CSV table of C-alpha atoms in Angstrom, one decimal:
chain,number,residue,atom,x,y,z
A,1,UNK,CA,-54.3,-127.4,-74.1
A,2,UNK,CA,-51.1,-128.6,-76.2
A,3,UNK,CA,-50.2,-127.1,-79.7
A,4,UNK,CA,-48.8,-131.0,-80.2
A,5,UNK,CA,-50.2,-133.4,-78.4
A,6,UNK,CA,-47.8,-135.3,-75.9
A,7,UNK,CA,-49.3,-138.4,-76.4
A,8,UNK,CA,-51.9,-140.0,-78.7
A,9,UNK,CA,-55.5,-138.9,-78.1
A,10,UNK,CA,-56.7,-142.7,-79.0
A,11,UNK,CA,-54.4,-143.9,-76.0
A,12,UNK,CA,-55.1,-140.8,-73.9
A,13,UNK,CA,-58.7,-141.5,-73.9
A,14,UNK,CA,-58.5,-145.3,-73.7
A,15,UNK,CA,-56.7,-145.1,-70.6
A,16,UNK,CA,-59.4,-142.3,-68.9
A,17,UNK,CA,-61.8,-142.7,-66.9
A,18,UNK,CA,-65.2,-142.0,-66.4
A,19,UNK,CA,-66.7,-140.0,-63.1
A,20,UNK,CA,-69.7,-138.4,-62.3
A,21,UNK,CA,-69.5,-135.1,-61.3
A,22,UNK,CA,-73.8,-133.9,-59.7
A,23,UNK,CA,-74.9,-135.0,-63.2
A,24,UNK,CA,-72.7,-135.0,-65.4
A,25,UNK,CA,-70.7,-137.5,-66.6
A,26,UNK,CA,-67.1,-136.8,-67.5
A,27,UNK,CA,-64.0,-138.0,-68.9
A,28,UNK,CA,-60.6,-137.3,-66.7
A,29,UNK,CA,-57.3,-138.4,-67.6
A,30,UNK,CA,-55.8,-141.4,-65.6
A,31,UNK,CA,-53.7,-140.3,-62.7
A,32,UNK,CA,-50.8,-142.1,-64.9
A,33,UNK,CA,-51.2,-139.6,-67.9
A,34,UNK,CA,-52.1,-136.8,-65.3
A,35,UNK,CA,-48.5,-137.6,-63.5
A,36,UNK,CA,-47.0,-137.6,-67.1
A,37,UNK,CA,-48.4,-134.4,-68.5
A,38,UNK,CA,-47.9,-132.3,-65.3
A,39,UNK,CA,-44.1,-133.1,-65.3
A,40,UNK,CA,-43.9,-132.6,-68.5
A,41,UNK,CA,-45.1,-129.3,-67.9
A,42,UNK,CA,-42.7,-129.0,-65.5
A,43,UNK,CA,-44.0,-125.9,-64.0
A,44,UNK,CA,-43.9,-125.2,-59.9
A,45,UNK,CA,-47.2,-125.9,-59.3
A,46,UNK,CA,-47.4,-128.8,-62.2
A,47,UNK,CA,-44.4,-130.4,-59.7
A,48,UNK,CA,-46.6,-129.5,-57.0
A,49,UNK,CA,-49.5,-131.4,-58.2
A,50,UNK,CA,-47.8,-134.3,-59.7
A,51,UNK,CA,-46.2,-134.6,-55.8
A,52,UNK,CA,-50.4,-135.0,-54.9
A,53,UNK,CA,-51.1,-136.8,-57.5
A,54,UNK,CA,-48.1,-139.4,-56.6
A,55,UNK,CA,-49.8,-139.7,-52.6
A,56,UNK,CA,-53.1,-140.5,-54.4
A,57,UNK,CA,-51.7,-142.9,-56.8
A,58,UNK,CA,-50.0,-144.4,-53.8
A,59,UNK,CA,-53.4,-144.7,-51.7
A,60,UNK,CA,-55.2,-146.3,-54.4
A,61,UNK,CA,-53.0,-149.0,-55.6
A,62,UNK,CA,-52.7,-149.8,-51.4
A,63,UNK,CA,-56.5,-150.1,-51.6
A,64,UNK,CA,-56.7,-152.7,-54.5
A,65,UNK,CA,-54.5,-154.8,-52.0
C-alpha cells in the first residue's frame, strides 16, 4: 500500500505477471518492480528480500540461456 504510487499503475501492471495459485489466478508484480519497490522501502527485511529476490532473478535469466 503507497499513499503515492511509486510508479504508474498502467506500467506496474503491464509488466506483471500472471500465476496460478490452487485456483486462483493472480496478478504479482515482476521481480523487476518487486526489486524496485522493496529498496525503495528500504526497510531491513525489504533489503533482505530484495537480496532473495536478486538470487531468483539471477536463476531465471540463467535458465532462459
Amino acid at each position: 500500500l503507497f499513499l503515492e504510487p511509486p510508479m504508474p499503475f498502467d506500467d506496474l501492471f503491464g509488466r506483471s505477471v500472471e500465476v496460478t495459485l490452487d485456483d486462483t489466478c493472480v496478478r504479482i508484480a515482476s521481480l523487476d518492480d518487486l526489486i524496485y519497490l522493496k529498496r525503495l522501502a528500504g526497510r531491513p527485511l525489504d533489503l533482505q528480500d530484495v537480496e532473495a529476490l536478486e538470487i531468483i532473478r539471477e536463476r531465471h535469466q540463467r535458465r532462459k540461456v
